mmCIF file of C-alpha atoms in Angstrom:
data_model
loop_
_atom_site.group_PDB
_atom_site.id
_atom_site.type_symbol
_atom_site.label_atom_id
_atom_site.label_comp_id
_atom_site.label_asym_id
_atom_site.label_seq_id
_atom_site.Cartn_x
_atom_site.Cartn_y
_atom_site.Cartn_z
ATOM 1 C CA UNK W 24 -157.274 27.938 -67.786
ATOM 2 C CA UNK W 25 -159.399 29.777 -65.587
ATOM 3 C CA UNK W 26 -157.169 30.731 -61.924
ATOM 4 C CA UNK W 27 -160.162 29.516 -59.962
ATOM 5 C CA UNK W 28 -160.358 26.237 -61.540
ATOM 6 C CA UNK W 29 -156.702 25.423 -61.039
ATOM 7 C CA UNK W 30 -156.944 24.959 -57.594
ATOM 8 C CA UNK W 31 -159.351 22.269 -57.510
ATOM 9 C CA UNK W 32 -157.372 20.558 -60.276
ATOM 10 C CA UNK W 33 -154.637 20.180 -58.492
ATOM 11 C CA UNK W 34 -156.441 19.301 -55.266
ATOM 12 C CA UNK W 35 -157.893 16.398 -57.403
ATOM 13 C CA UNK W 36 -154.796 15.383 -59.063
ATOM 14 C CA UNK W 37 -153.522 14.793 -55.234
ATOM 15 C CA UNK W 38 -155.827 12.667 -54.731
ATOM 16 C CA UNK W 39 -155.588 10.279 -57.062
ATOM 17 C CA UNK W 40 -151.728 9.963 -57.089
ATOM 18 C CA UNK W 41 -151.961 7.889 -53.724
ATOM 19 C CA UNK W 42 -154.965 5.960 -55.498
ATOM 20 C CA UNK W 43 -152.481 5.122 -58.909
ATOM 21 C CA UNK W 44 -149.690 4.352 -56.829
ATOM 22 C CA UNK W 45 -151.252 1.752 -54.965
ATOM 23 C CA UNK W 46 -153.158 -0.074 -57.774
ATOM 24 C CA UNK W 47 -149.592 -1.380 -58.658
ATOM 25 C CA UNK W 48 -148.712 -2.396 -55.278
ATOM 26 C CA UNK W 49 -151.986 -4.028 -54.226
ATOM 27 C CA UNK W 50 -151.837 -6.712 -51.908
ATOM 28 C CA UNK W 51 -152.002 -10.297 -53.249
ATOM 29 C CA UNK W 52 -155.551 -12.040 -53.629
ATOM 30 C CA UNK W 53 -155.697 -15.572 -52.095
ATOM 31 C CA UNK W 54 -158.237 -18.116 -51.789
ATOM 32 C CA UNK W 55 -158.332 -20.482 -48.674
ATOM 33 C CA UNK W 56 -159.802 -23.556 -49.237
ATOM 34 C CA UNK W 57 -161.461 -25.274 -45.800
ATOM 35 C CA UNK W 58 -161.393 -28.647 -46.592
ATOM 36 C CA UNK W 59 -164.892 -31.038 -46.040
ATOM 37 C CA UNK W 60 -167.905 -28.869 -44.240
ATOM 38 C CA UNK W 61 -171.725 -30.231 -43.943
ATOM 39 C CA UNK W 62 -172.279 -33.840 -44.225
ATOM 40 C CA UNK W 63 -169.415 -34.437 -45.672
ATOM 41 C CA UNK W 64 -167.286 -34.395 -42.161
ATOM 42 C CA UNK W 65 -163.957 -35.603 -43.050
ATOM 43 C CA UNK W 66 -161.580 -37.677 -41.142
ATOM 44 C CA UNK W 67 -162.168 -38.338 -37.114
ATOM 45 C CA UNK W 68 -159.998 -37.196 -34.347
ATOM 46 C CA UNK W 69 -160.232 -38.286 -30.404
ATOM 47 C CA UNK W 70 -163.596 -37.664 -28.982
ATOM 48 C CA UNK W 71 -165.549 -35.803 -31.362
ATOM 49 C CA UNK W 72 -163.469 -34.103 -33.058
ATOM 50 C CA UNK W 73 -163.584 -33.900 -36.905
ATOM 51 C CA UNK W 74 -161.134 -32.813 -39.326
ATOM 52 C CA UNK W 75 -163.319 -30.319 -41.156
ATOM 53 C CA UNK W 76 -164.037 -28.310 -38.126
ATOM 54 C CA UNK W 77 -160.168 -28.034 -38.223
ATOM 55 C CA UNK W 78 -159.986 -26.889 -41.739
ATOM 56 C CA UNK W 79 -162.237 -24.341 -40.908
ATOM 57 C CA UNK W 80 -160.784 -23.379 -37.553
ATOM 58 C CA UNK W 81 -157.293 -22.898 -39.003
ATOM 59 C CA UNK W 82 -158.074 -21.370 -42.061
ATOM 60 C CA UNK W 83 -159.989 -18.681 -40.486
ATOM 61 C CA UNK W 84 -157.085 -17.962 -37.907
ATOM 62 C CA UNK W 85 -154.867 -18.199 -41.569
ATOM 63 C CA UNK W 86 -157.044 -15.619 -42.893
ATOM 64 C CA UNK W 87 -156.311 -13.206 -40.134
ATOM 65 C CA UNK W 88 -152.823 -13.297 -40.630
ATOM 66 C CA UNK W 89 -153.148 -12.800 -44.391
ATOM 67 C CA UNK W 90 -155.382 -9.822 -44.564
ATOM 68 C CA UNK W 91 -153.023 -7.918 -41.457
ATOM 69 C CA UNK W 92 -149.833 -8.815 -43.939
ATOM 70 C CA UNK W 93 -152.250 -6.970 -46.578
ATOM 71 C CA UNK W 94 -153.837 -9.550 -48.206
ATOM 72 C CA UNK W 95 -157.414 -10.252 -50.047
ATOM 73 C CA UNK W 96 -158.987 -13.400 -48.562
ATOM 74 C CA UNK W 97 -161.294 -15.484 -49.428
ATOM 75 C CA UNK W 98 -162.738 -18.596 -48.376
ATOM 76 C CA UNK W 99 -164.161 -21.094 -49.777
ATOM 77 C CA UNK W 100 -166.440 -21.436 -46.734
ATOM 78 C CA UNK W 101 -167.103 -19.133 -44.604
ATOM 79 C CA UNK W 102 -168.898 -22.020 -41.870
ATOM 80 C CA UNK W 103 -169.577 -26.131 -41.367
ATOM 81 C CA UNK W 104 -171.549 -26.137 -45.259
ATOM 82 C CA UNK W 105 -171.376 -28.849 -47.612
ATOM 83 C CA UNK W 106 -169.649 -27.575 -51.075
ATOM 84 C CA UNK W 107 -168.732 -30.120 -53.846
ATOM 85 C CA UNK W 108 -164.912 -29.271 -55.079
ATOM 86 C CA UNK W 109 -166.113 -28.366 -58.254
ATOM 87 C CA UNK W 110 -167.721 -25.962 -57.143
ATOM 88 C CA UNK W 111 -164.725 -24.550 -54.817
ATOM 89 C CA UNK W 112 -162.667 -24.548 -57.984
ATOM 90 C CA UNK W 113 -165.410 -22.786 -59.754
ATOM 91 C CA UNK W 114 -165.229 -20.118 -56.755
ATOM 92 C CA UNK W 115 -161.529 -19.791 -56.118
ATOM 93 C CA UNK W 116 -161.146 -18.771 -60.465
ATOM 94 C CA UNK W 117 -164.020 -16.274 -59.788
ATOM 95 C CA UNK W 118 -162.400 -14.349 -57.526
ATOM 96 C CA UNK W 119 -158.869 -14.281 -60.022
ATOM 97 C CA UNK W 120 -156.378 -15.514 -57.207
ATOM 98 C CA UNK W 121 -152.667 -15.137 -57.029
ATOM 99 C CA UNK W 122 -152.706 -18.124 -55.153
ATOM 100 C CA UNK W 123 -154.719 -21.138 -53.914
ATOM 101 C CA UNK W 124 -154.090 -22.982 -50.176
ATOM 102 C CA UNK W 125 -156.670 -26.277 -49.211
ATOM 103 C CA UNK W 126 -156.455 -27.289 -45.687
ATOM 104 C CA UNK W 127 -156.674 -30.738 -44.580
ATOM 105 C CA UNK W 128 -155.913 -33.197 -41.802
ATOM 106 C CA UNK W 129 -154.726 -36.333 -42.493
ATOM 107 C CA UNK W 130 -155.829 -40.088 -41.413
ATOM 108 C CA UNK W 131 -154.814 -43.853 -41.063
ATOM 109 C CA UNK W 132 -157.404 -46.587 -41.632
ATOM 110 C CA UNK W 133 -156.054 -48.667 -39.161
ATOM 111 C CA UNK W 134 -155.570 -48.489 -35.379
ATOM 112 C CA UNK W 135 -151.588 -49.713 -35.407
ATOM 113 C CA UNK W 136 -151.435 -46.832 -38.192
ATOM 114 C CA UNK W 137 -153.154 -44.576 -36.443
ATOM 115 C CA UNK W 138 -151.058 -44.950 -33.579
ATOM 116 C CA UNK W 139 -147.737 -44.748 -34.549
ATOM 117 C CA UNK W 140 -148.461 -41.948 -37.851
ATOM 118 C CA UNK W 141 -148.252 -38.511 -37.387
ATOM 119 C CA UNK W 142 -146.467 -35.111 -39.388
ATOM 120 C CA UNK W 143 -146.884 -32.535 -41.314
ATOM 121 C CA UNK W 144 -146.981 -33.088 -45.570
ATOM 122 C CA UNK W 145 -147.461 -30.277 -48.185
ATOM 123 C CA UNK W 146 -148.825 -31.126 -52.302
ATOM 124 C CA UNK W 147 -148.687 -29.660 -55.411
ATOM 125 C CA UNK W 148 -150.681 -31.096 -58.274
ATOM 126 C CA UNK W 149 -148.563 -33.609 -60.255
ATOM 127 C CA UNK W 150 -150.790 -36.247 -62.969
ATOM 128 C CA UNK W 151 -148.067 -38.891 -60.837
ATOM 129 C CA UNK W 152 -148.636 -39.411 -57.208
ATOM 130 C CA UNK W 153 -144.985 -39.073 -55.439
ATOM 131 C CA UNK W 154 -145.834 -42.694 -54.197
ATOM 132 C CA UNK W 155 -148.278 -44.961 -53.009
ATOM 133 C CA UNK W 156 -148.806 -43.002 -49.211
ATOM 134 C CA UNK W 157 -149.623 -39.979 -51.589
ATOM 135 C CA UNK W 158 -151.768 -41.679 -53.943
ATOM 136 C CA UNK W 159 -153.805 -43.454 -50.859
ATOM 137 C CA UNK W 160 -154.115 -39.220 -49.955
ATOM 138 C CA UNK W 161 -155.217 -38.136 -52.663
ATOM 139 C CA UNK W 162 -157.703 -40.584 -53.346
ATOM 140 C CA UNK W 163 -159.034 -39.912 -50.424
ATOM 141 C CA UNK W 164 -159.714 -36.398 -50.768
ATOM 142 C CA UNK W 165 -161.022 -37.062 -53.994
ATOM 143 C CA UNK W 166 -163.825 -39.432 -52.906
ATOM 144 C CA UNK W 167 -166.552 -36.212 -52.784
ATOM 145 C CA UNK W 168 -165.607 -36.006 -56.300
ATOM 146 C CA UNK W 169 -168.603 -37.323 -57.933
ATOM 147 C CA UNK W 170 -166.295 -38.177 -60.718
ATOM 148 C CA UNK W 171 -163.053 -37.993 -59.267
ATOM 149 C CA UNK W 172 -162.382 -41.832 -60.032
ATOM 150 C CA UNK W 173 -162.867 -41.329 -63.782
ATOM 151 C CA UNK W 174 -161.682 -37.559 -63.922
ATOM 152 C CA UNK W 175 -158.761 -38.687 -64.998
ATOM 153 C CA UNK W 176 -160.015 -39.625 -68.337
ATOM 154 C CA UNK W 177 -161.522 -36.576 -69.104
ATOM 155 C CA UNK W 178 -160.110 -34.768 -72.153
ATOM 156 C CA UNK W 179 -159.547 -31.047 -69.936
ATOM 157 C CA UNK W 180 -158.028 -32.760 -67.283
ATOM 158 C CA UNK W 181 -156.008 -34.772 -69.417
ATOM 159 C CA UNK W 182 -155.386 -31.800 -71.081
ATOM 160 C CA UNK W 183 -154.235 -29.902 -67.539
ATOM 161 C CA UNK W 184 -152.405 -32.514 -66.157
ATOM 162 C CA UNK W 185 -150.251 -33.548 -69.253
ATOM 163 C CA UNK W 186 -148.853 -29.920 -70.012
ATOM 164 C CA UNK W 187 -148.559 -29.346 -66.345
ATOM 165 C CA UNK W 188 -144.170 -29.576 -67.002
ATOM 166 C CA UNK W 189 -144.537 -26.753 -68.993
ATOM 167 C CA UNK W 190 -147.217 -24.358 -67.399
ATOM 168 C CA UNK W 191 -145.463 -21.540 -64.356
ATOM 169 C CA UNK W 192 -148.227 -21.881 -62.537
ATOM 170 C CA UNK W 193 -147.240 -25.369 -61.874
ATOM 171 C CA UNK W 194 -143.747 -24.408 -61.040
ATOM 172 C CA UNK W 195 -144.742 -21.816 -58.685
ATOM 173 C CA UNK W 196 -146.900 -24.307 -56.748
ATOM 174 C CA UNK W 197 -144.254 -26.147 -56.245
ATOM 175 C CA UNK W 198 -142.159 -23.248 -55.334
ATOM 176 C CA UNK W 199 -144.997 -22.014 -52.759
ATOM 177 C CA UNK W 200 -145.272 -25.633 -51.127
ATOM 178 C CA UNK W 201 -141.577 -25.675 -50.353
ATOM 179 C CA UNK W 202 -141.769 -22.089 -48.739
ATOM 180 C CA UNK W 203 -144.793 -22.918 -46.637
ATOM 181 C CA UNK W 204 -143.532 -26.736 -45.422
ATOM 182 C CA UNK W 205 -140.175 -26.502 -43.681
ATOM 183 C CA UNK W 206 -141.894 -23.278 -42.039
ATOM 184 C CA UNK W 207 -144.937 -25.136 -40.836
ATOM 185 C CA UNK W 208 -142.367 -28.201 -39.433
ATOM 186 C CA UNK W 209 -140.186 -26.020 -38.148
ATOM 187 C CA UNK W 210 -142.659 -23.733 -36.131
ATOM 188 C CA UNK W 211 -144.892 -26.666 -35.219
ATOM 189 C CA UNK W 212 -142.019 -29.726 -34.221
ATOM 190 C CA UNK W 213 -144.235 -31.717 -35.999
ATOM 191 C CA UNK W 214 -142.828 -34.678 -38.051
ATOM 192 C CA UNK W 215 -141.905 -33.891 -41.082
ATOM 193 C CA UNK W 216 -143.610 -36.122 -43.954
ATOM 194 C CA UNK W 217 -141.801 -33.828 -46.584
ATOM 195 C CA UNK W 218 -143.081 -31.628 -50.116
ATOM 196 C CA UNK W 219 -145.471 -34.621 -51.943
ATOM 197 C CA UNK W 220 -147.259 -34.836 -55.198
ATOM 198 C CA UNK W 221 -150.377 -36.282 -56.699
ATOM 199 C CA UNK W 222 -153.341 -35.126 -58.300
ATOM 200 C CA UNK W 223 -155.929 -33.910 -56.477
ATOM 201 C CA UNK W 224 -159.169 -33.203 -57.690
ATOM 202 C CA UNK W 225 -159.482 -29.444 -56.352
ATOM 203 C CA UNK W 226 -155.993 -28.485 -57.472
ATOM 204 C CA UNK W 227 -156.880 -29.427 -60.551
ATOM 205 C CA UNK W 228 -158.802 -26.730 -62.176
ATOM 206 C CA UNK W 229 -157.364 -23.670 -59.925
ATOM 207 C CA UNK W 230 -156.146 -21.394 -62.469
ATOM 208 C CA UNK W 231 -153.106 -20.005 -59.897
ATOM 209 C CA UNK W 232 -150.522 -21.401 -57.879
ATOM 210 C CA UNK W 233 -151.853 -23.838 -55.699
ATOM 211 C CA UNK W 234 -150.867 -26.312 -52.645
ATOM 212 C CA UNK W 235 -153.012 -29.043 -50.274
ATOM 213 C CA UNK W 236 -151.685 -28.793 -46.934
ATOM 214 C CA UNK W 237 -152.181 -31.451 -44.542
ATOM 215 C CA UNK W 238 -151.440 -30.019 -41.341
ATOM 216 C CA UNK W 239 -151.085 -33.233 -39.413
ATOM 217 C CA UNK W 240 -152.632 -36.628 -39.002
ATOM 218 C CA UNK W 241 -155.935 -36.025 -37.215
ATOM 219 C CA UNK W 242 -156.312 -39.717 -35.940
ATOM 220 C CA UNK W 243 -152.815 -39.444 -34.068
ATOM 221 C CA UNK W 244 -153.727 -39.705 -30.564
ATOM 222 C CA UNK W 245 -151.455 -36.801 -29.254
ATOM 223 C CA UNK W 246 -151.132 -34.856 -32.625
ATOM 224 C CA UNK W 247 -155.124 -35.233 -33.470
ATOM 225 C CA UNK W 248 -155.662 -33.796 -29.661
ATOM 226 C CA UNK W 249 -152.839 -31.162 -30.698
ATOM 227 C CA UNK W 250 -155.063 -30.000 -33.596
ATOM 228 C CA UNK W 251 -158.141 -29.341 -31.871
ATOM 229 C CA UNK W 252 -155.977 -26.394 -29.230
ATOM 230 C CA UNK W 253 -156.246 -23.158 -30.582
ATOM 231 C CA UNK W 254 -152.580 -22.040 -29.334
ATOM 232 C CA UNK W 255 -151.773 -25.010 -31.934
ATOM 233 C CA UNK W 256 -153.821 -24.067 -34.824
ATOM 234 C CA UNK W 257 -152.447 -20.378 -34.241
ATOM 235 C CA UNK W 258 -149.000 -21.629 -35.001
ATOM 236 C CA UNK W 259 -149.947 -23.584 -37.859
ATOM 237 C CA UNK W 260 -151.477 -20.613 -39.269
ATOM 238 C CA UNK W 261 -148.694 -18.245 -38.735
ATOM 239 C CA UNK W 262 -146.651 -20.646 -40.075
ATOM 240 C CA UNK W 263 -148.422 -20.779 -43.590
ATOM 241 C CA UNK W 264 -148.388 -17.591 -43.302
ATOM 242 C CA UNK W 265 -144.989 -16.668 -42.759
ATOM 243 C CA UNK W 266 -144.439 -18.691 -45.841
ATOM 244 C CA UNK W 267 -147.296 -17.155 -48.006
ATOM 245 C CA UNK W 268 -145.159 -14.023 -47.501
ATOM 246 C CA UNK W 269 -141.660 -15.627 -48.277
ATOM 247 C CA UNK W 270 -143.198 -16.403 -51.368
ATOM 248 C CA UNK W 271 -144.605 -13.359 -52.299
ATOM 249 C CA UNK W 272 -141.277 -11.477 -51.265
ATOM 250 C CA UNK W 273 -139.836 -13.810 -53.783
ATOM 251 C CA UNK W 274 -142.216 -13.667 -56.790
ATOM 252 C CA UNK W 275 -142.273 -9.847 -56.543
ATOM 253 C CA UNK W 276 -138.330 -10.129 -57.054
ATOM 254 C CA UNK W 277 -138.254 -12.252 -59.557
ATOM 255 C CA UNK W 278 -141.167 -9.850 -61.713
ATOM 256 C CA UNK W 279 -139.877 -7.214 -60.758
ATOM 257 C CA UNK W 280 -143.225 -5.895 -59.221
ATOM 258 C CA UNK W 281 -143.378 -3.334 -56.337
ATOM 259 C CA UNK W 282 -142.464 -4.415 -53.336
ATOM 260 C CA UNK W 283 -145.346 -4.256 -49.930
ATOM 261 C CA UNK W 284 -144.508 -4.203 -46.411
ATOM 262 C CA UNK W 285 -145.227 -7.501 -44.668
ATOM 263 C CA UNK W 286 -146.869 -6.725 -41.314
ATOM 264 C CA UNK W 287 -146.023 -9.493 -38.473
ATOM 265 C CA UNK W 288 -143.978 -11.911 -40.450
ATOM 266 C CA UNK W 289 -140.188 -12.780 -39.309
ATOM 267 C CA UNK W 290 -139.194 -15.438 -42.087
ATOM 268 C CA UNK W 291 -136.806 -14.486 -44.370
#
């Protein structure tokens, strides 16, 4: 080996160490889903307030927090455009996600409902809705599924939602919705509507872990109102993602995978 050369090996080796270190300690990859956008508006709030200009609203504040904690985000959406949940599903797998978050608000049909409903609820997919409230939500969402009412008969998602028990992406949804909800009640005081199933159409395909969160009932008088404040929607967002981060600290554990600092977040 010639002396001159050895130098500038060695100069190069340094500089790829840092580069192989960090491939194994790269920071997770998640898709945020802004529920609604275009013509497709959403529920209504007081005034003119609609509930996909608060998907968008808090998921972009969410994505803040995620890419200072060191994450890759991407969103489904980037402004108020129309995007069938096919094709969000067809999006999120693109970009090979460790996990998948769909922000909602949530609405009563009925003025003594709307009135006296309000709180925070969290799902993971299940083929069963946890009961008829969920079921009522989940159809719901579903209606900009062109097929959403007959989806269920459909041999893949048959397929999906019947080995579902048995698949760990399904467990770690679960596991991810019950690190992000008592965080988002407990930050927020909102009412707490509790960790839900049912099957919803864009959790469906999403080949990760992934949760619907429906960050409060957008027809509520006071909470709807609450929704549109940006010092509100801040602490929803730092709330998910306080408990993105719990449940990264805990996968990581549990594979045995590198640990990565976790800029800004306090849970345990």
């Amino acid at each position: 080996m010639s002396p001159r050369r050895f130098p500038f090996r060695l100069l190069l080796l340094a500089c790829l160490l840092p580069a192989l270190a960090g491939a194994g300690e790269r920071g997770a990859r998640i898709v945020i889903d802004p529920g609604h956008g275009g013509a497709k508006e959403g529920a209504r709030g007081p005034g003119e307030l609609w509930e996909k200009e608060i998907a968008l609203q808090i998921a972009q504040r969410l994505r803040e927090k995620l890419e200072a904690a060191g994450s890759e985000v991407f969103l489904t959406r980037e402004r108020d455009t129309q995007m069938a949940l096919s094709e969000r599903v067809e999006f999120s797998n693109i970009q090979r996600p460790d996990l998948f978050l769909s922000i909602h608000a949530n609405s009563m049909p009925t003025k003594r409902l709307r009135e006296r409903t309000e709180g925070i609820e969290t799902y993971f997919l299940s083929a069963n809705a946890s009961g008829e409230a969920a079921r009522a939500v989940a159809d719901r969402e579903n209606a900009e599924a062109p097929t959403a009412r007959s989806a269920r008969g459909h041999s893949t998602l048959a397929f999906i939602l019947d080995d579902l028990a048995r698949t760990e992406a399904h467990s770690d949804a679960s596991r991810l919705a019950y690190a992000i909800h008592p965080r988002l009640v407990s930050k927020s005081g909102a009412a707490d509507r509790g960790v839900q199933q049912a099957p919803f159409f864009v959790l469906t395909g999403v080949e990760a872990p992934a949760v619907l969160i429906e960050v409060g009932f957008i027809s509520h008088p006071q909470e709807g109102a609450r929704l549109g404040k940006a010092a509100y929607q801040e602490t929803l967002a730092e709330a998910i993602a306080d408990g993105v981060q719990a449940f990264l600290r805990e996968t990581r554990r549990r594979d045995g995978s590198p640990s990565q600092p976790v800029a800004g977040s306090t849970a345990p």
